[in-house]
Amino acid sequence: MIIIAVSTAAFCGVILGLFNSRFRLVPDKRLRLVMEVLPGFNCGSCGHATCALFAEALVSGKAEHHACVPGGPRAASALSEILGVEMSKVEAKLAVIHCKGGKAEASVRSVYDGLSDCHSATMIGNGDRTCQDGCLGLGTCVRACPFGAISITVNGVAAVSPDLCTGCGNCIKSCPRGLIELIPGIHKIFVACGNHDYGAHVKKYCSVGCTACGLCVKASLSGAVEIENNLPRLDYEFGDTFVTAAHKCPSNCFVDLVKARPKVNIDTKCTGCGECLHICPVKGAITGEPGERHVIQKTMCIGCGRCLNICPAHAISLWGGLGYGAPDITRYRKMR
Amino acid sequence: MSNLSILLHTALVAMFVSNLPLVRMLGVCPLASTFSFRNAWIYSAVAAFVLTVSGTAAWLIDALILAPAGLEVAQLLVFMMTAATLVQICETTFERFYPRMFHAIGTDLSLLAANCAVAGLMLTVTDTNSVTGSPFSLVEAAVHSIFAAAGMSLAILITSGLRERIDLNRLPKPFAGLAGAFMIAAIAAIVFAGFAGSPALH
């Protein structure tokens, strides 16, 4: 028995050895290094099914070194070093959900007691919410996110945690209502409404729905906001911060993920010319008589920064940092 | 019975009456470890390939080497080693000549090499054929292997499809995951037991 076992094993070993020496591929040495750099989530945002396939494409020169979205700039710089190519600029992306109308804000027209899946709910009478474009809150995007960045809040609406989101975009296809979009990661402000209905209709069933009043268009001087099909569209390429537009929205349907914006301060160089008084979008945030030093009401300043460049005496500066740290996505900050 | 009807009977027995995972309880782990229908397609294709190749190879090894040498006692030992070798050779071949296919099925292939379904099938095709009452011929062994593989794929696809449907529901905690998968497999096994029929009817 022992002889049989040993001889069979030896025979199989020899055959395998011969076969491998003849046919086995010798992997590229850089492949192991590349695999160490890649995050290994197999999210598919680079266009390849798995990280291993992407690594092979990278080594064989068929993929760009900055294609890995979750890896971000760090992975891109490491990969460019391994592959010996010049690093190019990487822009971080952030997924946002264009709805914040939960149970408290948006009305419900029926009871849905089916599968807890948004696609199922859409097939049965287009869901239980009165709003035909709003978040259903059944968590299909939560299951689609490989990073656990999306959660359903106690209010019954999906919210993305900007710290965990890598911008891979897997959630975009999962939403049957197309509410999820990728925005440039440095911008933390977006319109949290996807309703194309007329304003008077929206007001009836959602307290935070966009009525397409156009105040945000007037508020952004650069023209970066446009009303399109009854919804404002923010053009992030313009360089606008959208702080003013978000503040001016009467239905409070903008979301600012920054906890607190810095406030401006007027120092002793102020000549009292009054330029800042005219450009300030918040009435009463800057007070002062002509010819005297003006004063900022710190509780009212929204930190839009418009007065910074208008001041001829360069007396205005921003004080305080951005409120970095995990924002409370279960309850968005009130804009006004 | 004519030759063709013997083959047909062998095929039906292999696929339904003595279905590998659901009736003979060989190779149940794929039923528990495939979570989605899409994964199940890949896994069942791999399982079908490995079972077909190893079942036929087992008959050849037994008839050409072991039986003439009188070494039937070492069947299981030799079969397991040859199955592992064959699977490894297939994997290397895929990697070399069909890289896309290799990336789709690569890890599953080597996992299946030591599956009990493979061992069970190899021992079955070197035993007597329950349809004819005499040992398997090469053609019968090949047909049995192919349809046993098809039966295994069928079982994996059925259970994974059911599982995908059930996972969308709000399940009580004790029934979620693996426990639920085994319950689904058990209910499917009861269905497959029906194919054998009641002994009283014979």
Coordinates of C-alpha atoms in Angstrom, one line a residue:
Chain A
M1 CA 0.0 0.0 0.0
I2 CA 2.8 2.4 0.9
I3 CA 4.6 1.5 -2.3
I4 CA 1.5 2.2 -4.3
A5 CA 1.0 5.5 -2.6
V6 CA 4.6 6.6 -3.0
S7 CA 4.9 5.5 -6.6
T8 CA 1.6 7.2 -7.6
A9 CA 2.6 10.4 -5.9
A10 CA 6.0 10.3 -7.5
F11 CA 4.5 9.6 -10.9
C12 CA 1.9 12.5 -10.6
G13 CA 4.6 14.8 -9.3
V14 CA 6.9 14.1 -12.2
I15 CA 4.1 14.5 -14.8
L16 CA 3.1 17.9 -13.2
G17 CA 6.6 19.0 -13.0
L18 CA 7.3 18.3 -16.7
F19 CA 4.0 19.9 -17.7
N20 CA 4.7 23.0 -15.7
S21 CA 8.2 23.4 -17.0
R22 CA 6.9 23.2 -20.5
F23 CA 3.8 25.4 -20.2
R24 CA 3.7 27.5 -17.1
L25 CA 3.7 31.3 -17.6
V26 CA 6.4 33.2 -15.7
P27 CA 4.6 36.2 -14.1
D28 CA 6.0 39.7 -14.4
K29 CA 7.9 40.7 -11.3
R30 CA 6.1 44.0 -11.1
L31 CA 2.8 42.2 -10.8
R32 CA 3.3 41.4 -7.1
L33 CA 4.3 45.0 -6.3
V34 CA 1.3 46.3 -8.2
M35 CA -1.0 43.9 -6.3
E36 CA 0.4 45.2 -3.0
V37 CA -0.5 48.7 -3.9
L38 CA -4.0 48.1 -5.2
P39 CA -6.7 48.1 -2.5
G40 CA -8.2 44.8 -3.4
F41 CA -11.9 45.7 -3.2
N42 CA -12.6 44.4 -6.7
C43 CA -15.0 47.3 -7.1
G44 CA -14.7 47.4 -10.9
S45 CA -14.4 51.2 -11.2
C46 CA -11.3 50.9 -13.3
G47 CA -13.2 49.0 -15.9
H48 CA -11.7 45.6 -15.0
A49 CA -13.6 42.9 -13.1
T50 CA -11.0 42.4 -10.4
C51 CA -7.9 44.0 -9.0
A52 CA -5.8 41.1 -10.4
L53 CA -7.0 41.7 -13.9
F54 CA -6.3 45.4 -13.6
A55 CA -2.8 44.7 -12.3
E56 CA -2.1 42.6 -15.4
A57 CA -3.5 45.3 -17.7
L58 CA -1.3 47.8 -15.9
V59 CA 1.9 45.7 -16.3
S60 CA 1.2 45.0 -19.9
G61 CA 0.6 48.7 -20.5
K62 CA -3.1 48.4 -21.4
A63 CA -4.3 50.5 -18.4
E64 CA -3.6 53.9 -17.0
H65 CA -1.9 54.1 -13.6
H66 CA -4.5 56.6 -12.3
A67 CA -7.5 54.4 -13.2
C68 CA -7.9 53.0 -9.7
V69 CA -10.5 55.2 -8.1
P70 CA -10.6 53.9 -4.5
G71 CA -6.8 54.0 -4.4
G72 CA -6.8 57.7 -5.1
P73 CA -3.7 59.8 -5.5
R74 CA -1.7 57.6 -3.2
A75 CA -2.2 54.5 -5.3
A76 CA -1.6 56.5 -8.5
S77 CA 1.8 57.8 -7.3
A78 CA 2.9 54.4 -6.1
L79 CA 1.8 52.8 -9.4
S80 CA 3.5 55.4 -11.5
E81 CA 6.7 54.7 -9.5
I82 CA 6.5 51.0 -10.1
L83 CA 5.6 51.3 -13.7
G84 CA 8.1 54.1 -14.4
V85 CA 5.7 56.6 -15.9
E86 CA 5.0 60.2 -15.0
M87 CA 2.2 60.7 -12.6
S88 CA -0.8 62.6 -13.7
K89 CA -3.3 64.6 -11.7
V90 CA -6.0 62.6 -10.0
E91 CA -9.3 64.2 -9.0
A92 CA -11.1 62.6 -6.1
K93 CA -14.8 61.9 -6.6
L94 CA -17.6 61.8 -4.1
A95 CA -21.0 60.1 -4.6
V96 CA -24.0 62.2 -3.5
I97 CA -27.7 61.3 -3.3
H98 CA -30.0 63.9 -4.7
C99 CA -32.7 63.5 -2.1
K100 CA -33.1 64.2 1.6
G101 CA -36.8 63.8 1.9
G102 CA -37.2 61.1 4.6
K103 CA -40.3 60.1 6.5
A104 CA -40.4 63.5 8.3
E105 CA -40.3 65.6 5.2
A106 CA -41.8 63.7 2.3
S107 CA -45.3 62.2 2.4
V108 CA -46.2 58.6 1.7
R109 CA -49.2 57.7 -0.4
S110 CA -49.4 53.9 0.3
V111 CA -48.0 51.1 2.4
Y112 CA -45.2 49.1 0.7
D113 CA -44.7 45.7 2.3
G114 CA -42.8 43.8 -0.4
L115 CA -39.1 42.9 -0.8
S116 CA -36.9 45.4 0.8
D117 CA -35.3 46.3 -2.6
C118 CA -35.8 49.6 -4.5
H119 CA -36.1 47.9 -7.9
S120 CA -39.0 45.7 -6.5
A121 CA -40.7 48.7 -5.1
T122 CA -40.4 50.6 -8.4
M123 CA -42.1 47.8 -10.2
I124 CA -45.1 47.8 -7.9
G125 CA -46.8 51.2 -8.5
N126 CA -43.5 53.1 -8.5
G127 CA -43.0 52.8 -4.8
D128 CA -44.8 54.1 -1.7
R129 CA -43.6 57.8 -1.7
T130 CA -45.8 60.5 -3.2
C131 CA -42.7 62.0 -4.8
Q132 CA -42.0 60.0 -8.0
D133 CA -38.3 60.9 -8.0
G134 CA -37.3 60.6 -4.4
C135 CA -35.2 58.1 -2.5
L136 CA -37.2 55.0 -1.6
G137 CA -34.9 54.2 1.3
L138 CA -34.9 50.4 0.8
G139 CA -31.2 50.2 0.6
T140 CA -30.3 48.8 -2.8
C141 CA -27.4 51.3 -3.0
V142 CA -26.3 50.2 0.5
R143 CA -25.8 46.7 -0.7
A144 CA -24.1 47.9 -3.9
C145 CA -21.4 49.9 -2.1
P146 CA -18.3 47.7 -1.6
F147 CA -17.0 50.2 1.0
G148 CA -20.0 50.4 3.4
A149 CA -20.2 54.2 2.7
I150 CA -23.9 54.4 2.2
S151 CA -26.4 54.0 5.0
I152 CA -30.1 54.4 5.4
T153 CA -30.7 57.0 8.1
V154 CA -33.3 56.7 10.8
N155 CA -35.3 59.2 8.7
G156 CA -35.6 56.6 5.9
V157 CA -33.4 58.1 3.3
A158 CA -30.0 57.0 1.9
A159 CA -27.0 59.1 2.8
V160 CA -23.3 58.8 1.7
S161 CA -20.6 59.2 4.3
P162 CA -18.0 61.3 2.5
D163 CA -15.1 59.9 4.5
L164 CA -15.8 56.3 3.4
C165 CA -16.8 57.1 -0.1
T166 CA -14.1 56.5 -2.7
G167 CA -16.0 57.6 -5.7
C168 CA -16.0 54.2 -7.5
G169 CA -19.5 54.7 -8.8
N170 CA -20.9 51.3 -8.2
C171 CA -24.0 52.8 -6.5
I172 CA -25.0 54.9 -9.5
K173 CA -26.4 52.0 -11.5
S174 CA -28.0 50.4 -8.5
C175 CA -30.5 53.3 -8.0
P176 CA -33.6 52.8 -10.0
R177 CA -34.4 56.5 -9.9
G178 CA -30.9 57.7 -10.9
L179 CA -30.5 59.9 -7.8
I180 CA -26.8 59.1 -7.3
E181 CA -24.2 61.2 -9.0
L182 CA -20.4 61.7 -8.7
I183 CA -19.2 65.2 -7.9
P184 CA -15.7 66.4 -7.5
G185 CA -14.6 65.4 -4.1
I186 CA -13.4 68.9 -3.0
H187 CA -16.9 70.3 -3.4
K188 CA -19.1 69.4 -0.4
I189 CA -22.3 71.1 -1.5
F190 CA -24.9 69.6 -3.7
V191 CA -28.7 69.9 -4.4
A192 CA -30.4 67.1 -2.5
C193 CA -33.5 66.9 -4.7
G194 CA -34.2 65.1 -7.9
N195 CA -37.8 66.1 -8.4
H196 CA -38.7 67.5 -11.8
D197 CA -42.3 68.4 -10.8
Y198 CA -43.6 72.0 -10.7
G199 CA -43.0 73.9 -7.5
A200 CA -46.6 74.1 -6.4
H201 CA -46.9 70.4 -6.7
V202 CA -43.7 69.6 -4.9
K203 CA -44.7 71.8 -1.9
K204 CA -47.7 69.6 -1.3
Y205 CA -45.8 66.4 -0.6
C206 CA -42.2 67.4 0.4
S207 CA -41.0 70.1 2.7
V208 CA -37.5 70.0 1.4
G209 CA -38.3 69.6 -2.3
C210 CA -36.9 72.0 -4.9
T211 CA -39.6 74.3 -6.2
A212 CA -37.4 75.6 -9.0
C213 CA -37.8 79.2 -7.7
G214 CA -34.5 80.2 -9.2
L215 CA -33.1 82.0 -6.1
C216 CA -29.9 79.9 -6.2
V217 CA -29.4 81.0 -9.8
K218 CA -29.5 84.7 -8.7
A219 CA -27.4 84.0 -5.7
S220 CA -24.4 82.6 -7.7
L221 CA -22.9 85.5 -9.5
S222 CA -20.7 83.4 -11.7
G223 CA -23.6 81.7 -13.5
A224 CA -22.5 78.3 -12.3
V225 CA -26.1 77.4 -11.4
E226 CA -28.7 76.8 -14.1
I227 CA -32.3 75.7 -13.8
E228 CA -32.8 72.7 -16.1
N229 CA -36.1 70.8 -16.2
N230 CA -37.3 72.4 -13.0
L231 CA -34.1 71.5 -11.1
P232 CA -30.9 73.6 -10.5
R233 CA -27.8 72.1 -12.0
L234 CA -24.5 73.0 -10.4
D235 CA -21.6 73.3 -12.7
Y236 CA -18.6 72.4 -10.6
E237 CA -16.1 73.4 -13.2
F238 CA -16.9 77.1 -12.6
G239 CA -14.9 77.4 -9.4
D240 CA -18.0 78.7 -7.5
T241 CA -18.3 77.4 -3.9
F242 CA -22.1 77.5 -4.0
V243 CA -22.2 78.6 -0.3
T244 CA -24.4 81.5 -1.2
A245 CA -26.7 79.5 -3.4
A246 CA -27.1 76.9 -0.7
H247 CA -27.9 79.6 1.9
K248 CA -30.5 81.4 -0.3
C249 CA -32.5 78.2 -1.0
P250 CA -35.9 78.8 0.7
S251 CA -36.9 75.1 0.7
N252 CA -33.5 74.2 2.3
C253 CA -32.8 71.5 -0.3
F254 CA -29.1 72.0 -0.5
V255 CA -26.7 69.9 1.6
D256 CA -23.4 71.2 2.9
L257 CA -21.3 68.3 4.2
V258 CA -18.8 70.7 5.8
K259 CA -19.6 70.9 9.5
A260 CA -18.8 74.6 9.8
R261 CA -17.5 77.2 7.3
P262 CA -14.9 79.8 8.4
K263 CA -16.1 83.3 9.1
V264 CA -14.7 86.5 7.8
N265 CA -13.1 89.2 10.0
I266 CA -12.6 92.9 9.4
D267 CA -9.4 94.3 11.0
T268 CA -8.3 97.8 11.8
K269 CA -7.2 98.6 8.3
C270 CA -10.9 99.1 7.4
T271 CA -11.7 102.6 6.1
G272 CA -15.4 102.2 6.2
C273 CA -16.0 102.5 2.4
G274 CA -19.0 100.2 2.6
E275 CA -18.1 98.1 -0.5
C276 CA -18.5 94.9 1.6
L277 CA -21.9 96.0 2.9
H278 CA -23.2 96.0 -0.7
I279 CA -21.8 92.7 -1.8
C280 CA -22.7 90.7 1.3
P281 CA -25.5 88.3 0.4
V282 CA -26.7 88.1 4.1
K283 CA -28.6 91.2 5.2
G284 CA -27.3 92.4 8.6
A285 CA -24.1 90.2 8.6
I286 CA -21.9 93.3 8.1
T287 CA -22.9 96.5 10.0
G288 CA -21.2 99.9 10.3
E289 CA -21.5 103.5 9.5
P290 CA -19.7 105.0 6.5
G291 CA -16.2 106.1 7.5
E292 CA -16.1 104.0 10.5
R293 CA -14.7 100.4 11.0
H294 CA -17.3 97.8 9.9
V295 CA -18.1 94.8 12.1
I296 CA -19.1 91.3 11.1
Q297 CA -21.9 89.5 13.0
K298 CA -20.1 86.1 13.4
T299 CA -23.3 84.2 13.9
M300 CA -24.8 85.5 10.6
C301 CA -21.7 85.2 8.3
I302 CA -22.0 82.2 6.1
G303 CA -18.4 82.3 5.0
C304 CA -19.0 82.7 1.2
G305 CA -15.9 84.9 0.9
R306 CA -17.3 87.5 -1.5
C307 CA -16.1 90.4 0.5
L308 CA -12.5 89.2 0.5
N309 CA -11.5 90.6 -2.9
I310 CA -13.8 93.6 -3.0
C311 CA -12.2 95.3 0.0
P312 CA -9.9 98.1 -1.4
A313 CA -7.9 98.2 2.0
H314 CA -7.4 94.4 2.2
A315 CA -8.8 94.5 5.7
I316 CA -10.9 91.4 5.4
S317 CA -9.7 87.8 6.0
L318 CA -11.2 84.4 6.7
W319 CA -10.9 83.2 10.2
G320 CA -11.3 79.7 11.5
G321 CA -10.9 76.4 9.7
L322 CA -13.3 74.3 7.8
G323 CA -15.2 72.0 10.1
Y324 CA -13.4 68.9 9.0
G325 CA -14.3 65.6 10.7
A326 CA -17.1 63.2 10.1
P327 CA -20.2 65.2 9.3
D328 CA -23.5 63.9 10.8
I329 CA -25.1 62.4 7.7
T330 CA -28.1 61.2 9.8
R331 CA -29.2 64.8 10.1
Y332 CA -27.9 67.4 7.6
R333 CA -26.8 70.8 8.8
K334 CA -29.5 73.5 8.4
M335 CA -28.5 76.0 5.8
R336 CA -30.5 79.0 7.1
Chain B
M1 CA -32.7 -3.3 -23.2
S2 CA -31.2 -1.8 -26.3
N3 CA -27.9 0.1 -26.0
L4 CA -29.5 3.5 -26.5
S5 CA -32.1 2.9 -23.8
I6 CA -29.4 1.7 -21.4
L7 CA -27.5 5.0 -22.0
L8 CA -30.6 7.1 -21.6
H9 CA -31.4 5.3 -18.3
T10 CA -27.8 5.8 -17.1
A11 CA -28.1 9.5 -17.9
L12 CA -31.4 9.9 -16.1
V13 CA -30.2 8.0 -13.1
A14 CA -27.0 10.1 -12.9
M15 CA -28.7 13.4 -13.3
F16 CA -31.9 13.0 -11.2
V17 CA -32.4 9.7 -9.4
S18 CA -28.9 9.7 -7.8
N19 CA -28.1 13.4 -8.1
L20 CA -24.8 13.9 -6.5
P21 CA -25.4 16.7 -4.0
L22 CA -29.1 16.5 -3.5
V23 CA -29.7 12.7 -3.3
R24 CA -26.3 11.2 -2.4
M25 CA -25.2 14.2 -0.3
L26 CA -21.8 14.4 -2.1
G27 CA -20.3 17.8 -2.7
V28 CA -22.9 19.8 -0.7
C29 CA -20.5 22.7 0.0
P30 CA -21.0 24.5 -3.3
L31 CA -24.7 24.7 -2.5
A32 CA -23.8 26.6 0.7
S33 CA -21.0 28.7 -0.8
T34 CA -22.6 30.1 -4.0
F35 CA -24.5 33.2 -3.1
S36 CA -25.6 34.5 -6.4
F37 CA -26.9 33.1 -9.6
R38 CA -24.1 34.6 -11.6
N39 CA -21.4 32.9 -9.4
A40 CA -23.4 29.7 -9.6
W41 CA -23.1 29.7 -13.4
I42 CA -19.3 29.8 -13.3
Y43 CA -19.1 27.4 -10.4
S44 CA -21.4 24.9 -12.0
A45 CA -19.6 25.1 -15.3
V46 CA -16.3 24.3 -13.5
A47 CA -17.9 21.5 -11.5
A48 CA -19.3 20.0 -14.7
F49 CA -15.9 20.1 -16.4
V50 CA -14.0 18.6 -13.5
L51 CA -16.5 15.8 -12.9
T52 CA -16.7 14.9 -16.5
V53 CA -13.0 14.7 -16.9
S54 CA -12.3 12.9 -13.6
G55 CA -15.1 10.4 -13.9
T56 CA -14.0 9.3 -17.4
A57 CA -10.4 9.2 -16.3
A58 CA -11.2 7.1 -13.3
W59 CA -12.8 4.4 -15.4
L60 CA -9.7 4.4 -17.7
I61 CA -7.3 4.2 -14.9
D62 CA -9.2 1.4 -13.2
A63 CA -9.7 -0.7 -16.3
L64 CA -6.2 -0.2 -17.8
I65 CA -3.9 -0.1 -14.8
L66 CA -5.5 -1.0 -11.5
A67 CA -7.7 -4.0 -12.5
P68 CA -5.0 -5.9 -14.5
A69 CA -2.5 -5.4 -11.7
G70 CA -5.1 -6.4 -9.0
L71 CA -4.7 -3.2 -7.1
E72 CA -8.4 -2.3 -6.6
V73 CA -7.7 -1.8 -2.9
A74 CA -5.8 1.4 -3.7
Q75 CA -8.6 2.9 -5.9
L76 CA -9.4 5.9 -3.7
L77 CA -5.8 6.8 -3.1
V78 CA -4.9 6.7 -6.8
F79 CA -8.1 8.4 -7.9
M80 CA -7.6 11.4 -5.6
M81 CA -4.1 11.9 -6.7
T82 CA -4.9 11.6 -10.4
A83 CA -7.9 13.9 -10.0
A84 CA -5.7 16.6 -8.4
T85 CA -3.1 16.2 -11.1
L86 CA -5.6 16.4 -13.9
V87 CA -7.2 19.5 -12.5
Q88 CA -3.8 21.1 -12.0
I89 CA -2.9 20.3 -15.6
C90 CA -6.2 21.8 -16.8
E91 CA -5.6 24.9 -14.8
T92 CA -2.1 25.4 -16.2
T93 CA -3.4 24.9 -19.7
F94 CA -6.2 27.4 -19.2
E95 CA -3.8 29.9 -17.8
R96 CA -1.5 29.5 -20.8
F97 CA -4.0 29.3 -23.6
Y98 CA -7.3 30.8 -22.4
P99 CA -6.3 33.5 -19.9
R100 CA -9.8 35.1 -19.8
M101 CA -11.4 31.8 -18.9
F102 CA -8.7 31.2 -16.3
H103 CA -9.5 34.5 -14.6
A104 CA -13.2 33.7 -14.6
I105 CA -12.8 30.2 -13.0
G106 CA -9.2 30.0 -11.8
T107 CA -9.7 29.7 -8.0
D108 CA -12.8 27.5 -8.2
L109 CA -11.0 25.0 -10.3
S110 CA -8.4 24.1 -7.7
L111 CA -11.0 24.2 -4.9
L112 CA -13.0 21.5 -6.7
A113 CA -10.1 19.1 -7.1
A114 CA -10.5 17.7 -3.6
N115 CA -14.4 17.8 -3.6
C116 CA -16.1 14.7 -2.3
A117 CA -18.4 14.7 -5.3
V118 CA -15.3 14.0 -7.5
A119 CA -14.3 11.1 -5.2
G120 CA -17.8 9.7 -5.1
L121 CA -18.3 9.8 -8.8
M122 CA -14.9 8.1 -9.4
L123 CA -15.8 5.3 -7.1
T124 CA -19.3 5.0 -8.7
V125 CA -18.1 4.7 -12.3
T126 CA -15.7 1.9 -11.4
D127 CA -18.5 0.0 -9.5
T128 CA -21.6 -1.8 -11.1
N129 CA -24.1 0.2 -13.1
S130 CA -27.4 0.0 -11.3
V131 CA -29.3 0.1 -14.6
T132 CA -27.7 -3.0 -16.1
G133 CA -26.5 -4.7 -13.0
S134 CA -23.0 -5.3 -14.6
P135 CA -19.9 -3.1 -14.4
F136 CA -19.9 0.2 -16.4
S137 CA -18.6 0.2 -19.9
L138 CA -16.4 3.1 -21.1
V139 CA -19.3 4.8 -22.9
E140 CA -21.7 4.2 -19.9
A141 CA -19.0 5.6 -17.6
A142 CA -18.6 8.7 -19.8
V143 CA -22.3 9.3 -20.1
H144 CA -22.8 8.8 -16.3
S145 CA -20.0 11.3 -15.6
I146 CA -21.4 13.9 -18.0
F147 CA -24.9 13.7 -16.6
A148 CA -23.8 13.5 -13.0
A149 CA -22.0 16.7 -13.7
A150 CA -25.1 18.2 -15.3
G151 CA -27.1 17.1 -12.2
M152 CA -24.6 18.8 -10.0
S153 CA -24.8 22.0 -12.0
L154 CA -28.6 21.8 -11.9
A155 CA -28.5 21.5 -8.1
I156 CA -26.2 24.5 -7.7
L157 CA -28.2 26.7 -10.0
I158 CA -31.5 25.7 -8.4
T159 CA -30.4 26.4 -4.8
S160 CA -28.5 29.6 -5.7
G161 CA -31.5 31.0 -7.6
L162 CA -33.8 30.2 -4.6
R163 CA -31.2 31.7 -2.3
E164 CA -30.9 34.9 -4.2
R165 CA -34.7 35.3 -4.1
I166 CA -34.9 34.6 -0.4
D167 CA -32.0 36.8 0.6
L168 CA -33.9 39.9 -0.5
N169 CA -36.5 39.2 2.3
R170 CA -36.3 40.2 5.9
L171 CA -35.3 36.9 7.4
P172 CA -35.2 36.0 11.1
K173 CA -31.6 36.0 12.2
P174 CA -31.3 32.2 12.8
F175 CA -32.4 31.5 9.2
A176 CA -30.2 33.9 7.4
G177 CA -27.0 32.9 5.6
L178 CA -25.7 29.3 5.8
A179 CA -28.6 27.9 7.8
G180 CA -31.1 29.1 5.2
A181 CA -28.9 27.7 2.4
F182 CA -29.0 24.2 4.0
M183 CA -32.7 24.4 4.5
I184 CA -33.2 25.2 0.8
A185 CA -30.9 22.3 -0.1
A186 CA -32.9 20.0 2.1
I187 CA -36.2 21.0 0.5
A188 CA -34.7 20.6 -3.0
A189 CA -33.4 17.2 -1.8
I190 CA -36.9 16.1 -0.9
V191 CA -38.1 17.1 -4.4
F192 CA -35.3 15.1 -6.0
A193 CA -36.1 12.1 -3.8
G194 CA -39.4 12.0 -5.7
F195 CA -37.5 11.0 -8.9
A196 CA -36.5 7.7 -7.4
G197 CA -40.2 6.9 -6.9
S198 CA -41.8 4.8 -4.2
P199 CA -40.6 1.1 -3.9
A200 CA -44.2 0.0 -3.6
L201 CA -44.9 1.0 -7.2
H202 CA -42.2 -1.2 -8.7

